[in-house]
Short mmCIF file of C-alpha atoms in Angstrom, two decimals:
data_model
loop_
_atom_site.label_atom_id
_atom_site.label_comp_id
_atom_site.label_asym_id
_atom_site.label_seq_id
_atom_site.Cartn_x
_atom_site.Cartn_y
_atom_site.Cartn_z
CA MET A 202 0.00 0.00 0.00
CA SER A 203 1.39 3.40 -0.97
CA GLN A 204 2.07 6.13 1.55
CA ALA A 205 -0.52 8.40 -0.11
CA ALA A 206 -3.22 5.76 0.38
CA VAL A 207 -2.41 5.63 4.09
CA VAL A 208 -2.38 9.41 4.51
CA ARG A 209 -5.80 9.92 2.90
CA PRO A 210 -7.82 7.91 5.49
CA ARG A 211 -5.92 9.60 8.29
CA SER A 212 -6.65 13.05 6.91
CA SER A 213 -10.31 12.12 6.48
CA LEU A 214 -10.50 10.92 10.09
CA ALA A 215 -8.82 14.12 11.25
CA ARG A 216 -11.38 16.24 9.39
CA VAL A 217 -14.26 14.24 10.84
CA ALA A 218 -12.82 14.48 14.36
CA GLY A 219 -12.18 18.19 13.96
CA GLY A 220 -15.71 18.75 12.70
CA ALA A 221 -17.18 16.81 15.63
CA VAL A 222 -15.15 18.78 18.17
CA GLY A 223 -16.15 22.04 16.52
CA ALA A 224 -19.81 21.02 16.59
CA VAL A 225 -19.65 20.18 20.29
CA ILE A 226 -17.99 23.51 21.06
CA LEU A 227 -20.68 25.30 19.07
CA VAL A 228 -23.40 23.56 21.08
CA LEU A 229 -21.72 24.49 24.38
CA VAL A 230 -21.45 28.14 23.35
CA SER A 231 -25.11 28.10 22.31
CA LEU A 232 -26.01 26.82 25.77
CA LEU A 233 -24.46 29.95 27.24
CA ALA A 234 -26.70 31.91 24.89
CA GLY A 235 -29.68 30.04 26.34
CA TYR A 236 -28.83 31.19 29.84
CA GLY A 237 -28.26 34.68 28.47
CA TRP A 238 -31.70 34.82 26.84
CA LEU A 239 -33.30 33.57 30.04
CA TYR A 240 -31.53 36.19 32.15
CA LEU A 241 -32.55 38.87 29.65
CA LEU A 242 -36.21 37.87 29.64
CA ARG A 243 -36.17 37.73 33.44
CA GLY A 244 -34.63 41.20 33.65
CA LEU A 245 -37.25 42.59 31.26
CA GLY A 246 -40.04 40.94 33.23
CA TRP A 247 -41.50 39.28 30.13
CA LEU A 248 -43.51 36.05 29.93
CA THR A 249 -44.49 35.92 33.57
CA GLY A 250 -47.15 33.68 35.05
CA GLY A 251 -47.92 30.04 34.47
CA ARG A 252 -46.14 27.01 35.85
CA MET A 253 -42.75 27.66 37.43
CA ILE A 254 -39.83 25.44 36.39
CA GLY A 255 -37.28 24.75 39.11
CA ASP A 256 -33.54 24.77 38.52
CA ALA A 257 -33.92 26.81 35.31
CA LEU A 258 -31.26 29.33 36.39
CA PRO A 259 -28.90 27.26 38.55
CA LEU A 260 -26.70 30.13 39.75
CA LEU A 261 -29.74 31.74 41.40
CA GLN A 262 -30.63 28.67 43.44
CA LEU A 263 -29.56 30.12 46.77
CA ALA A 264 -31.67 33.25 46.28
CA GLY A 265 -34.65 31.14 45.19
CA PHE A 266 -34.83 32.76 41.75
CA ASP A 267 -33.84 29.64 39.86
CA ARG A 268 -37.55 28.92 39.29
CA GLN A 269 -38.71 30.54 36.05
CA PRO A 270 -42.05 30.57 34.18
CA LEU A 271 -42.54 27.79 31.64
CA ALA A 272 -43.16 30.15 28.69
CA ARG A 273 -39.98 32.10 29.46
CA VAL A 274 -37.90 28.93 29.59
CA ILE A 275 -39.33 27.67 26.30
CA VAL A 276 -38.75 30.93 24.42
CA ALA A 277 -35.19 31.39 25.73
CA TRP A 278 -34.03 27.88 24.95
CA LEU A 279 -35.84 27.72 21.63
CA LEU A 280 -33.86 30.79 20.55
CA ALA A 281 -30.65 29.17 21.77
CA GLY A 282 -31.47 26.04 19.80
CA LEU A 283 -32.03 28.09 16.66
CA ILE A 284 -28.59 29.64 17.13
CA ALA A 285 -27.02 26.19 17.36
CA GLY A 286 -29.05 25.02 14.37
CA ALA A 287 -27.69 27.89 12.30
CA GLY A 288 -24.16 26.75 13.02
CA LEU A 289 -24.97 23.10 12.29
CA ILE A 290 -27.08 23.78 9.20
CA ARG A 291 -25.03 21.39 7.06
CA MET A 292 -26.22 18.49 9.22
CA ALA A 293 -29.63 16.89 8.80
CA PRO A 294 -32.25 17.82 11.46
CA LEU A 295 -32.13 14.39 13.11
CA GLN A 296 -28.35 14.50 13.19
CA ARG A 297 -28.47 17.92 14.85
CA VAL A 298 -30.85 16.60 17.50
CA ALA A 299 -28.73 13.49 18.04
CA LEU A 300 -25.71 15.69 18.69
CA ALA A 301 -27.18 18.72 20.42
CA GLY A 302 -29.68 16.91 22.65
CA PRO A 303 -27.31 14.63 24.60
CA VAL A 304 -24.54 17.24 24.79
CA ALA A 305 -27.00 19.82 26.10
CA LEU A 306 -28.52 17.43 28.63
CA ILE A 307 -25.17 16.38 30.07
CA ALA A 308 -23.83 19.94 30.17
CA LEU A 309 -26.96 21.43 31.75
CA LEU A 310 -27.24 18.70 34.37
CA LEU A 311 -23.57 19.16 35.24
CA ALA A 312 -24.02 22.93 35.42
CA SER A 313 -26.92 22.46 37.81
CA GLN A 314 -24.87 20.24 40.13
CA VAL A 315 -21.84 22.52 40.02
CA ALA A 316 -23.99 25.58 40.78
CA TYR A 317 -25.64 23.78 43.68
CA ALA A 318 -22.24 22.88 45.14
CA LEU A 319 -20.84 26.38 44.66
CA THR A 320 -23.81 28.26 46.09
CA ARG A 321 -23.86 26.04 49.19
CA ASN A 322 -20.10 25.62 49.59
CA LEU A 323 -20.30 21.86 49.22
CA ARG A 324 -17.92 19.37 47.67
CA LEU A 325 -18.86 18.58 44.07
CA SER A 326 -18.12 14.90 44.60
CA ASP A 327 -20.82 14.80 47.30
CA VAL A 328 -23.36 16.55 45.11
CA ILE A 329 -22.88 15.32 41.58
CA PHE A 330 -24.35 11.85 42.17
CA GLY A 331 -26.16 12.52 45.44
CA ARG A 332 -28.57 15.27 44.40
CA ARG A 333 -31.54 15.03 42.10
CA PRO A 334 -31.69 18.11 39.85
CA GLY A 335 -34.94 19.90 39.09
CA LEU A 336 -36.93 19.74 35.88
CA GLY A 337 -35.16 22.78 34.42
CA PRO A 338 -32.08 21.17 32.82
CA VAL A 339 -34.09 18.34 31.24
CA LEU A 340 -36.73 20.68 29.79
CA GLU A 341 -34.13 23.15 28.59
CA ALA A 342 -32.16 20.42 26.79
CA ALA A 343 -35.33 19.13 25.13
CA VAL A 344 -36.43 22.57 23.90
CA PHE A 345 -32.86 23.32 22.81
CA GLY A 346 -32.83 20.17 20.67
CA VAL A 347 -36.17 21.06 19.09
CA GLY A 348 -34.95 24.54 18.21
CA CYS A 349 -31.78 23.12 16.74
CA ALA A 350 -33.79 20.79 14.48
CA LEU A 351 -36.29 23.47 13.46
CA TYR A 352 -33.74 25.96 12.17
CA GLY A 353 -33.72 24.54 8.64
CA VAL A 354 -37.49 24.99 8.34
CA LEU A 355 -37.59 28.46 9.86
CA SER A 356 -34.69 29.67 7.72
CA GLY A 357 -36.33 28.53 4.50
CA GLY A 358 -34.58 25.19 4.21
CA GLY A 359 -37.90 23.39 4.42
CA ARG A 360 -40.96 23.61 2.20
CA GLY A 361 -43.28 25.00 4.84
CA GLN A 362 -45.04 28.34 4.72
CA VAL A 363 -42.83 29.62 7.52
CA GLY A 364 -39.74 29.29 5.34
CA VAL A 365 -41.49 31.01 2.45
CA GLY A 366 -42.59 33.81 4.75
CA LEU A 367 -39.11 34.38 6.09
CA ARG A 368 -37.65 34.46 2.58
CA THR A 369 -40.30 37.03 1.64
CA LEU A 370 -39.43 39.17 4.65
CA ARG A 371 -35.75 39.02 3.77
CA GLY A 372 -36.58 40.12 0.22
CA LEU A 373 -38.66 43.01 1.49
CA GLY A 374 -35.91 44.04 3.86
CA HIS A 375 -33.40 44.03 1.02
CA THR A 376 -35.76 46.12 -1.10
CA VAL A 377 -36.27 48.63 1.69
CA LEU A 378 -32.55 48.94 2.33
CA SER A 379 -31.86 49.34 -1.37
CA GLY A 380 -34.54 52.02 -1.59
CA ARG A 381 -32.99 53.85 1.33
CA GLN A 382 -29.58 53.71 -0.28
CA HIS A 383 -30.89 55.05 -3.58
CA GLY A 384 -32.93 57.64 -1.76
CA GLY A 385 -29.89 58.70 0.23
CA ALA A 386 -27.84 59.02 -2.97
CA ALA A 387 -30.56 61.16 -4.57
CA GLU A 388 -30.64 63.39 -1.50
CA ASP A 389 -26.86 63.78 -1.63
CA ASN A 390 -27.03 64.80 -5.30
CA SER A 391 -29.77 67.27 -4.56
CA ASP A 392 -27.74 68.78 -1.71
CA ARG A 393 -24.73 69.14 -4.00
CA HIS A 394 -26.79 71.01 -6.61
CA ASP A 395 -28.08 73.38 -3.94
CA VAL A 396 -24.54 74.10 -2.74
CA HIS A 397 -23.39 74.89 -6.29
CA ARG A 398 -26.34 77.24 -6.79
CA HIS A 399 -25.55 79.14 -3.60
CA ARG A 400 -21.91 79.46 -4.62
CA ARG A 401 -22.85 80.87 -8.04
CA ARG A 402 -25.18 83.40 -6.47
CA ALA A 403 -22.50 84.42 -3.97
CA GLY A 404 -19.98 84.84 -6.83
CA THR A 405 -22.29 87.07 -8.79
#
C-alpha cells in the first residue's frame, strides 16, 4: 500500500474528528446563549405567570430565583437552539438533534450540580451523584434540541409556509434597504446642486 493511500484515510478521520469537536464547542457556546436569553427575559419581566420550572437558572438557586415561568424557559431555549441550528445547518435535522440533545442534557445537568455545590459551599463529589436536579435542565435540553432541528425549516430550508414567509421578509428588507440607499444618494445629489447654486449666487 502506498504512503498516499495511508495518509488519505488519516486526513479524512482528522477532518471528521475536527468537525465533531467544533460542533460540540458550538453547542456548548449556544447553551451559554440560552442562559443569556433567560436572564434577559427575566430582567425585562417578560412572559411571567404560568407554571414555574425549578432549577432553570442554577446560579440563582440560593436566592430562590432559579424557578422561572414555563413560557420564558421555552422561548429562551428555543432561541438558543435556533442559534445552534444555524451553526450546524449542514447536518440533517435528526443529526443535529442526536448531537445537540445529549450534549446539552449532560452539560446542563452538570451545570446544575456545580452551581448547587458552589452556592452552598459543598464538595462537588458529594453533590454530583447525590442530588436530584430539578426539571429545568431536562426541559431546557429538550427545547434546545427542538430549536436546533427546526432551524432549517424556519430559515427557508424546508418547504413550509414559515420558510417562504421568512424568505419574503428578507426580500422586502433588502428592497427597503436598497430604496434607502438610492434615496440617500438622490438626497446627496440634490444637496450638492443646492450648494453649487448658492456658490454661483454668492460669486455674482
